[in-house]
């Protein structure tokens, strides 16, 4: 089975491109982030015509996450348990997390808050969001409260630059979000509860970015960031045969500023080398 995650940066603008990519790559399950539309505006028919079921949560022109699958789509869950709210006057649970079971794998499409700046309330919200997700994820595979054999994929745009080598020039982020010790600690804490970030395992090389800004020729100059990741539970990690970053999808007219991260699963863990 092939699972991918992609910050699409407006699904209405790129639905046809996304379906063409799905058909070209034979991807079974695609987690999307930044769909930037309400549920009623999502282009369901484009994906359904290609044989994919769709689950989506979006509240406005901001955020929004989706899962499209051709191997089943069951037990859809909007938001993880006790997902933090945000908003000064009327706090809401933003459209940033969506779970569904696809082909026996529990897939979570995640769009982690940006943080804006270290002195902004959005930064505190980001850390709380990651901490609560970690707690929920730990519970899902806990020997007492959960299921250690559960196959879970936490995929999406994490808005964290875990290592200095995950950005073309880390000095450009001095005093900004994404590289602070607290954010990095929150990201790596998922490993402490049993999950493995499999793109790092399979693609340890420096300069393997997943995002390039639209401005200042960032893509041709390879001034990128690695911020899209896939954490997998122990049972699913055993099935991961390979991971790839489809850099080619950043090329051409109308591309998203992110590219897909693709996780290939073996049917039998014993066949994984």
PDB file of C-alpha atoms in Angstrom:
ATOM      1  CA  UNK A   1       0.000   0.000   0.000  1.00  0.00           C
ATOM      2  CA  UNK A   2       1.202   3.501  -0.761  1.00  0.00           C
ATOM      3  CA  UNK A   3       0.369   6.393   1.583  1.00  0.00           C
ATOM      4  CA  UNK A   4       1.335  10.002   0.936  1.00  0.00           C
ATOM      5  CA  UNK A   5       1.007  13.369   2.625  1.00  0.00           C
ATOM      6  CA  UNK A   6       0.857  16.679   0.787  1.00  0.00           C
ATOM      7  CA  UNK A   7       0.189  20.251   1.835  1.00  0.00           C
ATOM      8  CA  UNK A   8      -1.819  21.123  -1.248  1.00  0.00           C
ATOM      9  CA  UNK A   9      -2.137  24.864  -0.494  1.00  0.00           C
ATOM     10  CA  UNK A  10      -5.718  25.194  -1.805  1.00  0.00           C
ATOM     11  CA  UNK A  11      -7.373  22.026  -3.020  1.00  0.00           C
ATOM     12  CA  UNK A  12      -9.830  23.862  -5.248  1.00  0.00           C
ATOM     13  CA  UNK A  13      -6.939  25.320  -7.240  1.00  0.00           C
ATOM     14  CA  UNK A  14      -5.098  21.991  -7.478  1.00  0.00           C
ATOM     15  CA  UNK A  15      -7.685  19.194  -7.410  1.00  0.00           C
ATOM     16  CA  UNK A  16      -7.036  18.137 -10.996  1.00  0.00           C
ATOM     17  CA  UNK A  17      -3.302  18.214 -10.383  1.00  0.00           C
ATOM     18  CA  UNK A  18      -3.706  16.109  -7.247  1.00  0.00           C
ATOM     19  CA  UNK A  19      -5.801  13.477  -9.042  1.00  0.00           C
ATOM     20  CA  UNK A  20      -3.324  13.351 -11.921  1.00  0.00           C
ATOM     21  CA  UNK A  21      -0.549  12.776  -9.378  1.00  0.00           C
ATOM     22  CA  UNK A  22      -2.548  10.043  -7.626  1.00  0.00           C
ATOM     23  CA  UNK A  23      -3.149   8.218 -10.892  1.00  0.00           C
ATOM     24  CA  UNK A  24       0.431   8.647 -12.097  1.00  0.00           C
ATOM     25  CA  UNK A  25       1.989   7.380  -8.866  1.00  0.00           C
ATOM     26  CA  UNK A  26      -0.556   4.707  -7.921  1.00  0.00           C
ATOM     27  CA  UNK A  27      -1.018   6.199  -4.464  1.00  0.00           C
ATOM     28  CA  UNK A  28      -3.736   4.521  -2.411  1.00  0.00           C
ATOM     29  CA  UNK A  29      -4.184   7.030   0.402  1.00  0.00           C
ATOM     30  CA  UNK A  30      -3.396  10.742   0.331  1.00  0.00           C
ATOM     31  CA  UNK A  31      -3.516  13.021   3.368  1.00  0.00           C
ATOM     32  CA  UNK A  32      -3.968  16.651   2.385  1.00  0.00           C
ATOM     33  CA  UNK A  33      -3.359  19.807   4.386  1.00  0.00           C
ATOM     34  CA  UNK A  34      -4.238  23.468   3.847  1.00  0.00           C
ATOM     35  CA  UNK A  35      -7.231  22.665   1.705  1.00  0.00           C
ATOM     36  CA  UNK A  36      -8.384  26.235   2.379  1.00  0.00           C
ATOM     37  CA  UNK A  37     -12.102  25.633   1.985  1.00  0.00           C
ATOM     38  CA  UNK A  38     -15.226  24.814   3.939  1.00  0.00           C
ATOM     39  CA  UNK A  39     -16.672  21.301   3.642  1.00  0.00           C
ATOM     40  CA  UNK A  40     -19.336  22.394   1.154  1.00  0.00           C
ATOM     41  CA  UNK A  41     -16.657  23.856  -1.135  1.00  0.00           C
ATOM     42  CA  UNK A  42     -14.424  20.794  -1.340  1.00  0.00           C
ATOM     43  CA  UNK A  43     -14.194  19.315  -4.881  1.00  0.00           C
ATOM     44  CA  UNK A  44     -15.356  15.841  -3.847  1.00  0.00           C
ATOM     45  CA  UNK A  45     -16.523  14.845  -7.315  1.00  0.00           C
ATOM     46  CA  UNK A  46     -13.062  15.253  -8.853  1.00  0.00           C
ATOM     47  CA  UNK A  47     -11.586  12.651  -6.505  1.00  0.00           C
ATOM     48  CA  UNK A  48     -14.639  10.401  -6.471  1.00  0.00           C
ATOM     49  CA  UNK A  49     -14.628  10.201 -10.259  1.00  0.00           C
ATOM     50  CA  UNK A  50     -11.108   8.778  -9.996  1.00  0.00           C
ATOM     51  CA  UNK A  51     -12.271   6.089  -7.567  1.00  0.00           C
ATOM     52  CA  UNK A  52     -11.342   7.713  -4.248  1.00  0.00           C
ATOM     53  CA  UNK A  53     -13.465   8.209  -1.158  1.00  0.00           C
ATOM     54  CA  UNK A  54     -13.032  11.533   0.616  1.00  0.00           C
ATOM     55  CA  UNK A  55     -13.171  12.778   4.196  1.00  0.00           C
ATOM     56  CA  UNK A  56     -12.618  16.484   4.818  1.00  0.00           C
ATOM     57  CA  UNK A  57     -12.909  19.049   7.556  1.00  0.00           C
ATOM     58  CA  UNK A  58     -12.675  22.728   6.764  1.00  0.00           C
ATOM     59  CA  UNK A  59     -14.282  25.733   8.374  1.00  0.00           C
ATOM     60  CA  UNK A  60     -13.232  28.617   6.131  1.00  0.00           C
ATOM     61  CA  UNK A  61     -10.565  29.713   3.662  1.00  0.00           C
ATOM     62  CA  UNK A  62      -7.898  28.857   6.240  1.00  0.00           C
ATOM     63  CA  UNK A  63      -6.436  25.507   7.337  1.00  0.00           C
ATOM     64  CA  UNK A  64      -8.472  22.426   6.347  1.00  0.00           C
ATOM     65  CA  UNK A  65      -7.375  18.788   6.164  1.00  0.00           C
ATOM     66  CA  UNK A  66      -8.549  15.822   4.127  1.00  0.00           C
ATOM     67  CA  UNK A  67      -7.935  12.136   3.495  1.00  0.00           C
ATOM     68  CA  UNK A  68      -8.675  10.549   0.131  1.00  0.00           C
ATOM     69  CA  UNK A  69      -8.510   6.773  -0.203  1.00  0.00           C
ATOM     70  CA  UNK A  70      -9.181   4.012  -2.686  1.00  0.00           C
ATOM     71  CA  UNK A  71      -8.670   1.234  -0.088  1.00  0.00           C
ATOM     72  CA  UNK A  72     -11.526   2.121   2.247  1.00  0.00           C
ATOM     73  CA  UNK A  73     -12.317   5.068   4.488  1.00  0.00           C
ATOM     74  CA  UNK A  74     -13.853   4.186   7.844  1.00  0.00           C
ATOM     75  CA  UNK A  75     -14.240   5.534  11.369  1.00  0.00           C
ATOM     76  CA  UNK A  76     -13.613   9.134  10.368  1.00  0.00           C
ATOM     77  CA  UNK A  77     -12.655  11.278  13.354  1.00  0.00           C
ATOM     78  CA  UNK A  78     -12.499  15.067  13.265  1.00  0.00           C
ATOM     79  CA  UNK A  79      -9.798  16.238  15.661  1.00  0.00           C
ATOM     80  CA  UNK A  80      -7.882  14.189  18.198  1.00  0.00           C
ATOM     81  CA  UNK A  81      -9.013  13.896  21.847  1.00  0.00           C
ATOM     82  CA  UNK A  82      -8.816  17.210  23.727  1.00  0.00           C
ATOM     83  CA  UNK A  83      -7.355  19.021  20.741  1.00  0.00           C
ATOM     84  CA  UNK A  84      -6.614  22.584  21.923  1.00  0.00           C
ATOM     85  CA  UNK A  85      -8.719  25.519  20.786  1.00  0.00           C
ATOM     86  CA  UNK A  86      -7.470  28.859  19.512  1.00  0.00           C
ATOM     87  CA  UNK A  87      -8.977  32.304  19.302  1.00  0.00           C
ATOM     88  CA  UNK A  88      -9.045  35.331  21.570  1.00  0.00           C
ATOM     89  CA  UNK A  89     -12.760  36.106  21.650  1.00  0.00           C
ATOM     90  CA  UNK A  90     -14.375  32.863  20.510  1.00  0.00           C
ATOM     91  CA  UNK A  91     -11.896  29.965  20.737  1.00  0.00           C
ATOM     92  CA  UNK A  92     -12.531  27.125  18.293  1.00  0.00           C
ATOM     93  CA  UNK A  93     -11.027  23.751  17.485  1.00  0.00           C
ATOM     94  CA  UNK A  94      -9.442  24.531  14.156  1.00  0.00           C
ATOM     95  CA  UNK A  95      -9.596  22.226  11.136  1.00  0.00           C
ATOM     96  CA  UNK A  96      -6.107  20.808  11.599  1.00  0.00           C
ATOM     97  CA  UNK A  97      -6.495  17.076  12.324  1.00  0.00           C
ATOM     98  CA  UNK A  98      -8.501  14.328  10.674  1.00  0.00           C
ATOM     99  CA  UNK A  99      -8.259  10.583  11.215  1.00  0.00           C
ATOM    100  CA  UNK A 100      -9.622   7.638   9.212  1.00  0.00           C
ATOM    101  CA  UNK A 101      -8.911   3.947   8.811  1.00  0.00           C
ATOM    102  CA  UNK A 102      -7.763   3.110   5.298  1.00  0.00           C
ATOM    103  CA  UNK A 103      -6.785  -0.403   4.313  1.00  0.00           C
ATOM    104  CA  UNK A 104      -6.259  -1.327   7.950  1.00  0.00           C
ATOM    105  CA  UNK A 105      -4.056   1.691   8.695  1.00  0.00           C
ATOM    106  CA  UNK A 106      -5.218   4.518  10.940  1.00  0.00           C
ATOM    107  CA  UNK A 107      -4.129   7.611   9.011  1.00  0.00           C
ATOM    108  CA  UNK A 108      -4.040  11.068  10.580  1.00  0.00           C
ATOM    109  CA  UNK A 109      -3.755  14.103   8.324  1.00  0.00           C
ATOM    110  CA  UNK A 110      -2.163  16.832  10.444  1.00  0.00           C
ATOM    111  CA  UNK A 111      -1.586  20.521   9.903  1.00  0.00           C
ATOM    112  CA  UNK A 112       0.385  21.703  12.920  1.00  0.00           C
ATOM    113  CA  UNK A 113      -0.075  25.393  13.857  1.00  0.00           C
ATOM    114  CA  UNK A 114       2.590  27.739  12.525  1.00  0.00           C
ATOM    115  CA  UNK A 115       3.358  29.581  15.743  1.00  0.00           C
ATOM    116  CA  UNK A 116       3.829  32.970  14.037  1.00  0.00           C
ATOM    117  CA  UNK A 117       6.545  34.212  16.435  1.00  0.00           C
ATOM    118  CA  UNK A 118       7.948  32.992  19.771  1.00  0.00           C
ATOM    119  CA  UNK A 119       6.244  35.844  21.638  1.00  0.00           C
ATOM    120  CA  UNK A 120       2.849  35.266  19.998  1.00  0.00           C
ATOM    121  CA  UNK A 121      -0.040  33.358  21.652  1.00  0.00           C
ATOM    122  CA  UNK A 122      -0.086  31.178  18.536  1.00  0.00           C
ATOM    123  CA  UNK A 123       3.323  29.817  19.548  1.00  0.00           C
ATOM    124  CA  UNK A 124       2.021  28.739  22.951  1.00  0.00           C
ATOM    125  CA  UNK A 125      -0.959  27.204  21.172  1.00  0.00           C
ATOM    126  CA  UNK A 126       1.370  25.316  18.822  1.00  0.00           C
ATOM    127  CA  UNK A 127       3.298  23.758  21.705  1.00  0.00           C
ATOM    128  CA  UNK A 128       0.079  22.811  23.507  1.00  0.00           C
ATOM    129  CA  UNK A 129      -1.298  21.333  20.288  1.00  0.00           C
ATOM    130  CA  UNK A 130       1.760  19.154  19.762  1.00  0.00           C
ATOM    131  CA  UNK A 131       1.814  18.056  23.389  1.00  0.00           C
ATOM    132  CA  UNK A 132      -1.822  16.989  23.351  1.00  0.00           C
ATOM    133  CA  UNK A 133      -1.358  15.155  20.069  1.00  0.00           C
ATOM    134  CA  UNK A 134       1.607  13.324  21.601  1.00  0.00           C
ATOM    135  CA  UNK A 135      -0.481  12.338  24.619  1.00  0.00           C
ATOM    136  CA  UNK A 136      -3.291  11.075  22.409  1.00  0.00           C
ATOM    137  CA  UNK A 137      -0.874   9.190  20.165  1.00  0.00           C
ATOM    138  CA  UNK A 138       0.824   7.584  23.170  1.00  0.00           C
ATOM    139  CA  UNK A 139      -2.554   6.413  24.441  1.00  0.00           C
ATOM    140  CA  UNK A 140      -3.464   4.798  21.140  1.00  0.00           C
ATOM    141  CA  UNK A 141      -0.580   2.329  21.411  1.00  0.00           C
ATOM    142  CA  UNK A 142      -0.352   2.077  25.196  1.00  0.00           C
ATOM    143  CA  UNK A 143      -0.290  -1.578  26.412  1.00  0.00           C
ATOM    144  CA  UNK A 144      -3.036  -0.847  28.950  1.00  0.00           C
ATOM    145  CA  UNK A 145      -5.199   1.925  27.498  1.00  0.00           C
ATOM    146  CA  UNK A 146      -4.618   1.313  23.797  1.00  0.00           C
ATOM    147  CA  UNK A 147      -3.483  -1.263  21.274  1.00  0.00           C
ATOM    148  CA  UNK A 148       0.276  -1.835  20.799  1.00  0.00           C
ATOM    149  CA  UNK A 149      -0.457  -3.637  17.532  1.00  0.00           C
ATOM    150  CA  UNK A 150      -2.314  -0.657  16.050  1.00  0.00           C
ATOM    151  CA  UNK A 151      -0.991   0.534  12.692  1.00  0.00           C
ATOM    152  CA  UNK A 152      -1.011   4.327  12.887  1.00  0.00           C
ATOM    153  CA  UNK A 153       0.439   6.979  10.582  1.00  0.00           C
ATOM    154  CA  UNK A 154       0.746  10.573  11.800  1.00  0.00           C
ATOM    155  CA  UNK A 155       1.468  12.452   8.593  1.00  0.00           C
ATOM    156  CA  UNK A 156       1.367  16.029   7.474  1.00  0.00           C
ATOM    157  CA  UNK A 157       2.862  19.482   7.643  1.00  0.00           C
ATOM    158  CA  UNK A 158       4.490  19.684  11.085  1.00  0.00           C
ATOM    159  CA  UNK A 159       5.738  23.271  10.759  1.00  0.00           C
ATOM    160  CA  UNK A 160       8.911  22.331  12.622  1.00  0.00           C
ATOM    161  CA  UNK A 161      12.472  22.259  11.282  1.00  0.00           C
ATOM    162  CA  UNK A 162      13.889  19.463  13.462  1.00  0.00           C
ATOM    163  CA  UNK A 163      17.559  19.743  12.460  1.00  0.00           C
ATOM    164  CA  UNK A 164      19.723  22.648  11.329  1.00  0.00           C
ATOM    165  CA  UNK A 165      20.372  20.680   8.135  1.00  0.00           C
ATOM    166  CA  UNK A 166      16.633  20.693   7.364  1.00  0.00           C
ATOM    167  CA  UNK A 167      16.856  24.294   6.140  1.00  0.00           C
ATOM    168  CA  UNK A 168      19.095  25.863   3.517  1.00  0.00           C
ATOM    169  CA  UNK A 169      20.455  28.390   6.050  1.00  0.00           C
ATOM    170  CA  UNK A 170      19.400  28.062   9.676  1.00  0.00           C
ATOM    171  CA  UNK A 171      20.757  31.516  10.505  1.00  0.00           C
ATOM    172  CA  UNK A 172      17.861  32.946   8.481  1.00  0.00           C
ATOM    173  CA  UNK A 173      15.503  31.621  11.177  1.00  0.00           C
ATOM    174  CA  UNK A 174      17.262  33.130  14.174  1.00  0.00           C
ATOM    175  CA  UNK A 175      14.648  34.416  16.606  1.00  0.00           C
ATOM    176  CA  UNK A 176      11.799  32.867  14.612  1.00  0.00           C
ATOM    177  CA  UNK A 177       9.543  29.865  15.010  1.00  0.00           C
ATOM    178  CA  UNK A 178      10.159  26.365  13.613  1.00  0.00           C
ATOM    179  CA  UNK A 179      13.699  26.069  15.027  1.00  0.00           C
ATOM    180  CA  UNK A 180      13.251  26.896  18.723  1.00  0.00           C
ATOM    181  CA  UNK A 181      14.368  24.271  21.253  1.00  0.00           C
ATOM    182  CA  UNK A 182      10.809  23.901  22.564  1.00  0.00           C
ATOM    183  CA  UNK A 183       9.363  23.156  19.123  1.00  0.00           C
ATOM    184  CA  UNK A 184      12.105  20.687  18.314  1.00  0.00           C
ATOM    185  CA  UNK A 185      11.662  18.954  21.665  1.00  0.00           C
ATOM    186  CA  UNK A 186       7.912  18.702  21.050  1.00  0.00           C
ATOM    187  CA  UNK A 187       8.570  17.131  17.653  1.00  0.00           C
ATOM    188  CA  UNK A 188      11.103  14.575  18.875  1.00  0.00           C
ATOM    189  CA  UNK A 189       8.892  13.680  21.859  1.00  0.00           C
ATOM    190  CA  UNK A 190       6.823  11.440  19.592  1.00  0.00           C
ATOM    191  CA  UNK A 191       9.804   9.104  19.368  1.00  0.00           C
ATOM    192  CA  UNK A 192       9.857   8.917  23.167  1.00  0.00           C
ATOM    193  CA  UNK A 193       6.404   7.290  23.158  1.00  0.00           C
ATOM    194  CA  UNK A 194       7.226   4.722  20.481  1.00  0.00           C
ATOM    195  CA  UNK A 195       6.694   6.371  17.102  1.00  0.00           C
ATOM    196  CA  UNK A 196       9.339   6.526  14.359  1.00  0.00           C
ATOM    197  CA  UNK A 197       9.731   9.371  11.890  1.00  0.00           C
ATOM    198  CA  UNK A 198      10.283   7.121   8.899  1.00  0.00           C
ATOM    199  CA  UNK A 199      11.256   9.711   6.309  1.00  0.00           C
ATOM    200  CA  UNK A 200      14.420  10.404   8.307  1.00  0.00           C
ATOM    201  CA  UNK A 201      15.175   6.690   8.516  1.00  0.00           C
ATOM    202  CA  UNK A 202      14.875   6.189   4.773  1.00  0.00           C
ATOM    203  CA  UNK A 203      16.058   9.628   3.608  1.00  0.00           C
ATOM    204  CA  UNK A 204      18.788  10.749   6.026  1.00  0.00           C
ATOM    205  CA  UNK A 205      20.590  12.923   3.481  1.00  0.00           C
ATOM    206  CA  UNK A 206      20.844  16.674   3.974  1.00  0.00           C
ATOM    207  CA  UNK A 207      19.070  19.001   1.571  1.00  0.00           C
ATOM    208  CA  UNK A 208      16.030  16.757   1.095  1.00  0.00           C
ATOM    209  CA  UNK A 209      13.435  19.503   1.415  1.00  0.00           C
ATOM    210  CA  UNK A 210       9.639  19.364   1.201  1.00  0.00           C
ATOM    211  CA  UNK A 211       8.835  23.101   0.976  1.00  0.00           C
ATOM    212  CA  UNK A 212      10.136  26.049  -1.011  1.00  0.00           C
ATOM    213  CA  UNK A 213       8.700  29.555  -0.774  1.00  0.00           C
ATOM    214  CA  UNK A 214       7.216  31.114  -3.908  1.00  0.00           C
ATOM    215  CA  UNK A 215       9.356  34.233  -3.468  1.00  0.00           C
ATOM    216  CA  UNK A 216      12.934  35.070  -4.499  1.00  0.00           C
ATOM    217  CA  UNK A 217      13.456  32.002  -6.708  1.00  0.00           C
ATOM    218  CA  UNK A 218      13.604  29.782  -3.643  1.00  0.00           C
ATOM    219  CA  UNK A 219      12.951  26.576  -5.567  1.00  0.00           C
ATOM    220  CA  UNK A 220      15.512  27.040  -8.369  1.00  0.00           C
ATOM    221  CA  UNK A 221      18.061  28.036  -5.727  1.00  0.00           C
ATOM    222  CA  UNK A 222      17.019  25.097  -3.515  1.00  0.00           C
ATOM    223  CA  UNK A 223      16.362  27.367  -0.553  1.00  0.00           C
ATOM    224  CA  UNK A 224      14.009  24.915   1.071  1.00  0.00           C
ATOM    225  CA  UNK A 225      12.753  23.501   4.336  1.00  0.00           C
ATOM    226  CA  UNK A 226      12.021  19.978   5.487  1.00  0.00           C
ATOM    227  CA  UNK A 227       8.798  20.299   7.457  1.00  0.00           C
ATOM    228  CA  UNK A 228       6.524  17.519   6.136  1.00  0.00           C
ATOM    229  CA  UNK A 229       6.968  14.230   7.987  1.00  0.00           C
ATOM    230  CA  UNK A 230       5.524  10.787   8.696  1.00  0.00           C
ATOM    231  CA  UNK A 231       5.572   9.306  12.194  1.00  0.00           C
ATOM    232  CA  UNK A 232       4.479   5.666  12.362  1.00  0.00           C
ATOM    233  CA  UNK A 233       3.548   3.376  15.245  1.00  0.00           C
ATOM    234  CA  UNK A 234       5.798   0.344  15.935  1.00  0.00           C
ATOM    235  CA  UNK A 235       3.488  -2.078  14.129  1.00  0.00           C
ATOM    236  CA  UNK A 236       3.362   0.127  11.042  1.00  0.00           C
ATOM    237  CA  UNK A 237       7.057   1.027  11.131  1.00  0.00           C
ATOM    238  CA  UNK A 238       7.788  -2.675  10.634  1.00  0.00           C
ATOM    239  CA  UNK A 239       5.935  -2.505   7.299  1.00  0.00           C
ATOM    240  CA  UNK A 240       7.634   0.603   5.877  1.00  0.00           C
ATOM    241  CA  UNK A 241       9.606  -0.510   2.835  1.00  0.00           C
ATOM    242  CA  UNK A 242      10.624   2.902   1.497  1.00  0.00           C
ATOM    243  CA  UNK A 243       9.967   6.641   1.691  1.00  0.00           C
ATOM    244  CA  UNK A 244      10.386   9.215  -1.061  1.00  0.00           C
ATOM    245  CA  UNK A 245       9.982  12.954  -1.527  1.00  0.00           C
ATOM    246  CA  UNK A 246       8.506  13.862  -4.915  1.00  0.00           C
ATOM    247  CA  UNK A 247      10.521  16.997  -5.641  1.00  0.00           C
ATOM    248  CA  UNK A 248       9.353  17.003  -9.260  1.00  0.00           C
ATOM    249  CA  UNK A 249       5.855  17.975  -8.122  1.00  0.00           C
ATOM    250  CA  UNK A 250       7.151  21.447  -7.164  1.00  0.00           C
ATOM    251  CA  UNK A 251       7.820  22.169 -10.831  1.00  0.00           C
ATOM    252  CA  UNK A 252       5.483  23.632 -13.396  1.00  0.00           C
ATOM    253  CA  UNK A 253       2.684  26.148 -13.399  1.00  0.00           C
ATOM    254  CA  UNK A 254       0.279  26.022 -10.459  1.00  0.00           C
ATOM    255  CA  UNK A 255       2.420  23.903  -8.143  1.00  0.00           C
ATOM    256  CA  UNK A 256       1.931  23.915  -4.396  1.00  0.00           C
ATOM    257  CA  UNK A 257       4.822  25.270  -2.359  1.00  0.00           C
ATOM    258  CA  UNK A 258       5.041  21.818  -0.692  1.00  0.00           C
ATOM    259  CA  UNK A 259       5.618  18.432  -2.330  1.00  0.00           C
ATOM    260  CA  UNK A 260       4.299  14.969  -1.475  1.00  0.00           C
ATOM    261  CA  UNK A 261       6.100  12.686   0.960  1.00  0.00           C
ATOM    262  CA  UNK A 262       5.372   9.087  -0.013  1.00  0.00           C
ATOM    263  CA  UNK A 263       5.470   6.044   2.288  1.00  0.00           C
ATOM    264  CA  UNK A 264       5.421   2.579   0.735  1.00  0.00           C
ATOM    265  CA  UNK A 265       4.221  -0.299   2.925  1.00  0.00           C
ATOM    266  CA  UNK A 266       4.949  -3.991   2.520  1.00  0.00           C
ATOM    267  CA  UNK A 267       2.079  -6.430   2.974  1.00  0.00           C
ATOM    268  CA  UNK A 268       4.305  -8.618   5.137  1.00  0.00           C
ATOM    269  CA  UNK A 269       6.718  -6.972   7.615  1.00  0.00           C
ATOM    270  CA  UNK A 270       9.046  -9.926   7.146  1.00  0.00           C
ATOM    271  CA  UNK A 271       9.766  -8.762   3.588  1.00  0.00           C
ATOM    272  CA  UNK A 272      11.097  -5.352   4.705  1.00  0.00           C
ATOM    273  CA  UNK A 273      14.872  -5.239   4.409  1.00  0.00           C
TER     274      UNK A 273
END
